[in-house]
XYZ file of C-alpha atoms in Angstrom:
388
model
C 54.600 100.366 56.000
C 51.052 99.889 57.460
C 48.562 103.242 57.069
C 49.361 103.793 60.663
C 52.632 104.373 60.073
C 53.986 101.410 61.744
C 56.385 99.780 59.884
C 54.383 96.137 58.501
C 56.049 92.786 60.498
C 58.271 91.149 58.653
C 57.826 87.130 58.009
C 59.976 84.637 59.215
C 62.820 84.156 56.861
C 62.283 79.999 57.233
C 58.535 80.142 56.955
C 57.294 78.387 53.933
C 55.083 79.563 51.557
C 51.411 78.044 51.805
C 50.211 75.636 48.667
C 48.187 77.487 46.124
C 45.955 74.306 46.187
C 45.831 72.257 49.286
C 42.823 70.558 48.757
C 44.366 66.854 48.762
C 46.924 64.528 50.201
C 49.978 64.527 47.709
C 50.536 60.426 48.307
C 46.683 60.615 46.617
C 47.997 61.996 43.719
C 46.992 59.563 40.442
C 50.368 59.437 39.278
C 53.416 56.187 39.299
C 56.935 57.809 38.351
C 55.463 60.162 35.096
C 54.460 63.522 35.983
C 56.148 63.513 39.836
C 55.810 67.002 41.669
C 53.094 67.990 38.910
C 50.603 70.520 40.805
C 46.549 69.237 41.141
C 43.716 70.413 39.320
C 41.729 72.511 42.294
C 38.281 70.509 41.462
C 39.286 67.124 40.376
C 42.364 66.635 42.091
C 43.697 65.178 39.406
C 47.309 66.481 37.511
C 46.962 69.776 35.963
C 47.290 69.421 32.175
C 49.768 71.798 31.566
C 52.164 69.889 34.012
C 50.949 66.761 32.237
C 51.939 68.571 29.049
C 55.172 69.853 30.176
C 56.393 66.236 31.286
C 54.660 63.340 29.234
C 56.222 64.190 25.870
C 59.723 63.149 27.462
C 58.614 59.852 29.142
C 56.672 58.795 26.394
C 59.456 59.045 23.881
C 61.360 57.283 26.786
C 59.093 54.612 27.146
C 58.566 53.912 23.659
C 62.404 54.109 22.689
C 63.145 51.451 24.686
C 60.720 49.113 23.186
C 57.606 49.417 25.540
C 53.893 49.949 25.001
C 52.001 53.098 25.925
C 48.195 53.235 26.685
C 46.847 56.567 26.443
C 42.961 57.435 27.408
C 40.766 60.141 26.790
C 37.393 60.042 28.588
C 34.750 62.850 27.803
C 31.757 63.257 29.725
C 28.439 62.947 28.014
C 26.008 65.371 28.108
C 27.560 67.700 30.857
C 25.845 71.079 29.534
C 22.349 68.896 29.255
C 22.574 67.990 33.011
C 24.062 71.605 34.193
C 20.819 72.854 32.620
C 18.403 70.795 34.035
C 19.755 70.935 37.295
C 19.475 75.051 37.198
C 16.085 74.827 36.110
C 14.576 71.954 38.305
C 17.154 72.101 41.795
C 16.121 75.598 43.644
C 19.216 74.773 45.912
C 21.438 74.424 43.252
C 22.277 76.519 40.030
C 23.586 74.751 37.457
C 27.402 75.149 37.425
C 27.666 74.233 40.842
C 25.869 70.473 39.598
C 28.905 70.458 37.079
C 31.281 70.910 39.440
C 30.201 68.050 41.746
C 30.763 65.940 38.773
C 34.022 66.936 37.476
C 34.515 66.537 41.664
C 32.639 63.198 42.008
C 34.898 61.921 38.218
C 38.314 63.029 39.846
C 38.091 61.094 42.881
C 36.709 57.946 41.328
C 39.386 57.957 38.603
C 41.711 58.553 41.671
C 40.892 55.541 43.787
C 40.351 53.392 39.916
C 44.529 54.672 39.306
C 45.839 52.928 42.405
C 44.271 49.986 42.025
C 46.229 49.303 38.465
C 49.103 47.122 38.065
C 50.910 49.801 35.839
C 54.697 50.428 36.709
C 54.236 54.296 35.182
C 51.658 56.358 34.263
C 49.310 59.460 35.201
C 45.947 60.814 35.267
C 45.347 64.424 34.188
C 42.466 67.012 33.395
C 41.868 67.691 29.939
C 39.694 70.343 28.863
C 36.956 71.455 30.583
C 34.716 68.263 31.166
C 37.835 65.416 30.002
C 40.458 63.242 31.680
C 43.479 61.920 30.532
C 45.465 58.575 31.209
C 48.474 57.577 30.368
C 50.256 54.314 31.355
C 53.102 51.873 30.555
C 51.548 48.544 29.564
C 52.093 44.846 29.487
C 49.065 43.875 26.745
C 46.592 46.056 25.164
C 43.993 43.542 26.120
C 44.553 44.766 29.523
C 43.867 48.599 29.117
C 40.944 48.264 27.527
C 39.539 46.384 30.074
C 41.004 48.857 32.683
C 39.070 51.600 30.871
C 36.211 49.530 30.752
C 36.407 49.488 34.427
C 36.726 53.160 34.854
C 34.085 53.494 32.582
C 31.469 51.617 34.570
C 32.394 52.865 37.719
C 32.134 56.246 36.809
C 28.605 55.158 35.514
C 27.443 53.826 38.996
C 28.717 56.926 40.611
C 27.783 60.125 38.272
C 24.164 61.529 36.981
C 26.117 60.953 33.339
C 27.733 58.573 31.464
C 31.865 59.030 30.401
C 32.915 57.693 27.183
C 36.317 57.125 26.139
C 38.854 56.660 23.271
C 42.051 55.359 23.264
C 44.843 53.908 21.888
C 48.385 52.047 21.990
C 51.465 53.324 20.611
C 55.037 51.283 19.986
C 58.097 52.611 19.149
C 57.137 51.747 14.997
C 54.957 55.034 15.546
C 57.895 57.364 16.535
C 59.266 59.837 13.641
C 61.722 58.116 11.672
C 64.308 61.215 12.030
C 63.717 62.672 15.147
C 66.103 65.166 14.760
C 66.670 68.133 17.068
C 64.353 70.710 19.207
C 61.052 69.964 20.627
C 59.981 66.742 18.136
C 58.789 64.649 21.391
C 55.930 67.527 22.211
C 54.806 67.636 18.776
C 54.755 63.743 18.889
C 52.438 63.523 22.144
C 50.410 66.249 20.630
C 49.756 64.105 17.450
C 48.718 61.451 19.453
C 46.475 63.108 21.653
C 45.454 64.827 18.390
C 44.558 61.691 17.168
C 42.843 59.991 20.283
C 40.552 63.143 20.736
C 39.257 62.866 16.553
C 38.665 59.276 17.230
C 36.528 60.492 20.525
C 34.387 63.111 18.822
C 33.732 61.079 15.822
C 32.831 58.198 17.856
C 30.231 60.484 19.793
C 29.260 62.621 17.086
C 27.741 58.890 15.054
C 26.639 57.983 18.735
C 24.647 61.229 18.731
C 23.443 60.700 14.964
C 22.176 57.841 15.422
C 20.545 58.108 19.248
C 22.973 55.529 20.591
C 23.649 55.258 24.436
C 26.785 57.084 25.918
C 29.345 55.662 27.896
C 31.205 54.002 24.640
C 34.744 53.376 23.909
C 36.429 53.553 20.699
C 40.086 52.196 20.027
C 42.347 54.520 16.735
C 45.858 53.882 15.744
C 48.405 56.453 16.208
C 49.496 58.048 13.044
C 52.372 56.502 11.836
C 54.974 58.422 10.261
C 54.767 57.356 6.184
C 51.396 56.304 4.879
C 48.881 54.236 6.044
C 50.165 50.502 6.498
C 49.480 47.392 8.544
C 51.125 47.536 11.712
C 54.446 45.543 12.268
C 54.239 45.720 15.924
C 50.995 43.464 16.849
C 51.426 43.808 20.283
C 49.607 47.224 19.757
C 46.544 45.648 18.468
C 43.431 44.666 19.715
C 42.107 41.009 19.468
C 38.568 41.437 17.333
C 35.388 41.279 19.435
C 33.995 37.846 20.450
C 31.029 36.590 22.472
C 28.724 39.314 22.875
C 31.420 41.845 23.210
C 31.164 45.515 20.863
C 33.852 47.074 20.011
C 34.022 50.930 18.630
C 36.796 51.538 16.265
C 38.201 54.134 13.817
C 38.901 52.571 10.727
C 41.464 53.800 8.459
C 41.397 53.396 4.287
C 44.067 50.715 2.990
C 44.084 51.034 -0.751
C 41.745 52.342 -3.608
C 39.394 51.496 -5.999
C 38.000 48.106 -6.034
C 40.577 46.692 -3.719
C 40.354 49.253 -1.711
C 40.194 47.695 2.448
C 39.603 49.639 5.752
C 42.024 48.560 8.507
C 40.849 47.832 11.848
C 42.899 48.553 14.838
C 43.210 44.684 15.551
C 45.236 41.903 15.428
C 43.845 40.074 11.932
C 42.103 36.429 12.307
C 43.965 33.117 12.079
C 43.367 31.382 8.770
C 42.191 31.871 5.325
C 38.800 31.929 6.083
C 38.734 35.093 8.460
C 36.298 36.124 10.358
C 32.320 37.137 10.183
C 31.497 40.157 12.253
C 28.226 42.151 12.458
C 29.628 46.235 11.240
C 27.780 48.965 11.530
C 28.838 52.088 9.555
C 28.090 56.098 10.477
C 25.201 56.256 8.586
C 23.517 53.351 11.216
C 23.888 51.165 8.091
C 24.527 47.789 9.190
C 26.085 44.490 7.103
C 28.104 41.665 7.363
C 31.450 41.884 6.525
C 34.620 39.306 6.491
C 37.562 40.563 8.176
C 40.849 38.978 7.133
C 44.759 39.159 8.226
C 47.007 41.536 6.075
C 49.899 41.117 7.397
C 48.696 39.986 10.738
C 45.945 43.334 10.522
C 42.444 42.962 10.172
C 41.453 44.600 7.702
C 37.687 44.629 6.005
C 36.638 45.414 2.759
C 35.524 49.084 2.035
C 33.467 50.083 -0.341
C 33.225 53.436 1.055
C 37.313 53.794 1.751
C 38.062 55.401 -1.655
C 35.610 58.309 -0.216
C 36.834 59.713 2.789
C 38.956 62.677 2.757
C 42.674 61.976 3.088
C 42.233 64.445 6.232
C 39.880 63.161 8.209
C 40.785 60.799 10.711
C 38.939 57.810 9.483
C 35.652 56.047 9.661
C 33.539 55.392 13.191
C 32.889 52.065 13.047
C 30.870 49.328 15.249
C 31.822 45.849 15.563
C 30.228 42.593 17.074
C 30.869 39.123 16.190
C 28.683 36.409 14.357
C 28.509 33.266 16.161
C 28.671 30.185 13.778
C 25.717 28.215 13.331
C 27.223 25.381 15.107
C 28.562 27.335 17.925
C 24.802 28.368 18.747
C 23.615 25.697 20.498
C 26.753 25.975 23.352
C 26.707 28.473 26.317
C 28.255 32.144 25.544
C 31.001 31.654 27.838
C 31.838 28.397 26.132
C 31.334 30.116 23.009
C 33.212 33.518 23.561
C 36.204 31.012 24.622
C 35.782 29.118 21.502
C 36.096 32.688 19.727
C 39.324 33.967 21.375
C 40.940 30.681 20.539
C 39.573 30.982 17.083
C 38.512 27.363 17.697
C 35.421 25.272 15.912
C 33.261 23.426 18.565
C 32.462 21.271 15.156
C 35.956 19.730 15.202
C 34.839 17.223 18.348
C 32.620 14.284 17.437
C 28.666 15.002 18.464
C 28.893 12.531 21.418
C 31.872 14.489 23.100
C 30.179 17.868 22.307
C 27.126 16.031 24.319
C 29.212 15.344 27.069
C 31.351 18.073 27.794
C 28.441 20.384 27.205
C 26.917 17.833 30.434
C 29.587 18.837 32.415
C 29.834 22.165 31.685
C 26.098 22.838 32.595
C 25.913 20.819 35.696
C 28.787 22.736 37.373
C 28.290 23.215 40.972
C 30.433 26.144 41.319
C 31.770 29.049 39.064
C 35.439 27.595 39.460
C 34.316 24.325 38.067
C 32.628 25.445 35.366
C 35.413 27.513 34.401
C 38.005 24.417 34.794
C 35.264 22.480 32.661
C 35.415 25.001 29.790
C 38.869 25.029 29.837
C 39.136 21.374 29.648
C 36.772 21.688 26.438
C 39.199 24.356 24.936
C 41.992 21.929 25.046
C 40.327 18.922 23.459
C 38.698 21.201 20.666
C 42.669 21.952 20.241
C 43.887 18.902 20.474
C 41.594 17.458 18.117
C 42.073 20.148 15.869
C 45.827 19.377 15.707
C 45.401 15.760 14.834
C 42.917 16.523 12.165
């Protein structure tokens, strides 16, 4: 009843009840089958985590019991509360939380219009946190989601005052508790790996900020396994090592003590005996050469250090770039980088076929051909490996 006395109008029984949030167009929702009907995060427009945490635990176990791979992403941005503060003290027109909202704004719909551009058959996007964003995905190759995330990464950098950096990682169904059991064992599952994928993320950042590197990085963990720490049996949930010019960020995880004592790299583990030279550069900015080599298809370095970190931390922050062989210098990097991936020596062809193809290869008219050229060098460096 009104003040007035008047009794108050009474709604329409069929009249629906307005969204708490409509801000954006559900079919713009970053989500493929996980997650469907989730509500939207007001400012990013992205799914609100405690939907996401409601509903991933059940299709990740699903995903992963059937024998699939499952990417999941946690981006962070960097130095939020830096720019917030600048912009209240320099911007009269703007105080400072309102320039952190048009970034959490600006992130959401560029990591909206990133989503539907992937290939993935399921997955979501999802707030995280105050200044973080979540994906998860169904995948075909790990290769693939980093690159994805290396996308999203520099596309967030050409649109935002701040640089994003991300960790993530890619679970099988080797990482799943031995004995599930009964009650809620899939929740405490996703919340170990998201555990796990936000240590790798800080330590990565906190070295990064030790040692005045650039934001913007992305660092690849493990999932914890179930027993102790072992080389994985499913390689499909490894990364290949860096090659080229590429740099890869990595938690590294202790294999062993004592003098034997390795660290294991999330990555598949180099073809032959004679491994693989990479450039690694440890927390304390510390840099050396190192030989990774295959245990049980792992890579796996030696460490020195690996009998001395705490059995609860999450591992070591690691940086990784490749050496190039001295006879691998004198060839273009996209020749070489290809020479890399195939784990190939440019050596293993006689010095007047090296001359030629090189020829070729530099007096390409067109991308295409060069690429068909260096492809054509691949295979004889093969094929004349084989009949050595």
């Amino acid at each position: 009843m009104e003040l007035s006395g008047k009794p108050c109008p009474k709604a329409a029984v069929t009249e629906s009840l307005t969204s708490s949030v409509p801000l954006f167009d559900p079919a713009q929702m970053p989500l493929r089958t996980w997650c469907a009907g989730s509500r939207e995060d007001p400012l990013t427009g992205l799914i609100t985590f405690p939907d996401f945490h409601s509903n991933i635990p059940r299709a990740l176990a699903a995903a992963l019991t059937d024998g699939g791979l499952v990417g999941l992403a946690i981006g962070d941005v960097d130095g939020l509360k830096d720019h917030v503060e600048q912009a209240n003290a320099t911007d009269p027109n703007c105080y400072g939380h309102l320039a952190g909202n048009r970034v959490m704004a600006r992130l959401g719909a560029v990591t909206r219009a990133w989503f539907h551009t992937q290939p993935w058959e399921a997955g979501c996007a999802a707030t995280f946190g105050g200044d973080e964003v979540i994906i998860a995905v169904t995948l075909d190759g790990t290769s693939a989601f980093h690159r994805a995330i290396a996308e999203l990464r520099d596309r967030l950098a050409d649109e935002l005052p701040v640089r994003v950096s991300f960790a993530l990682t890619v679970a099988c169904a080797e990482h799943l508790p031995a004995q599930p059991g009964q009650g809620s064992w899939k929740h405490h599952f996703t919340d170990a790996l998201l555990a796990a994928t936000d240590r790798c993320l800080f330590a990565s950042k906190s070295v990064r900020c030790a040692n005045g590197g650039e934001g913007g990085i992305i660092a690849v963990t493990q999932p914890p396994l179930p027993g102790p720490t072992t080389p994985a049996s499913d390689l499909r949930a490894l990364l290949p090592l860096p090659a080229g010019t590429e740099t890869l960020h990595v938690l590294a995880r202790p294999l062993g003590t004592g003098v034997h004592s390795m660290l294991l790299l999330p990555c598949a583990g180099p073809a032959g005996l004679r491994g693989k030279r990479l450039r690694v550069t440890f927390p304390d900015g510390h840099a050396r050469t190192a030989v990774a080599v295959s245990v049980r298809g792992q890579a796996a370095i030696p460490g020195d250090t690996a009998a001395t970190i705490p059995p609860d931390t999450p591992g070591i922050a690691l940086t990784l770039q490749p050496i190039r062989d001295r006879a691998a210098r004198s060839v273009p990097d996209d020749l070489a980088t290809a020479l890399e991936r195939a784990e190939l020596d440019w050596s293993a062809l006689p010095d007047h076929e090296q001359a030629q193809m090189l020829h070729l290869i530099t007096e390409s008219a067109t991308d295409g051909i060069r690429t068909a050229r260096i492809t054509a060098a691949i295979d004889a460096v093969a094929t004349r490996t084989r009949s050595c």
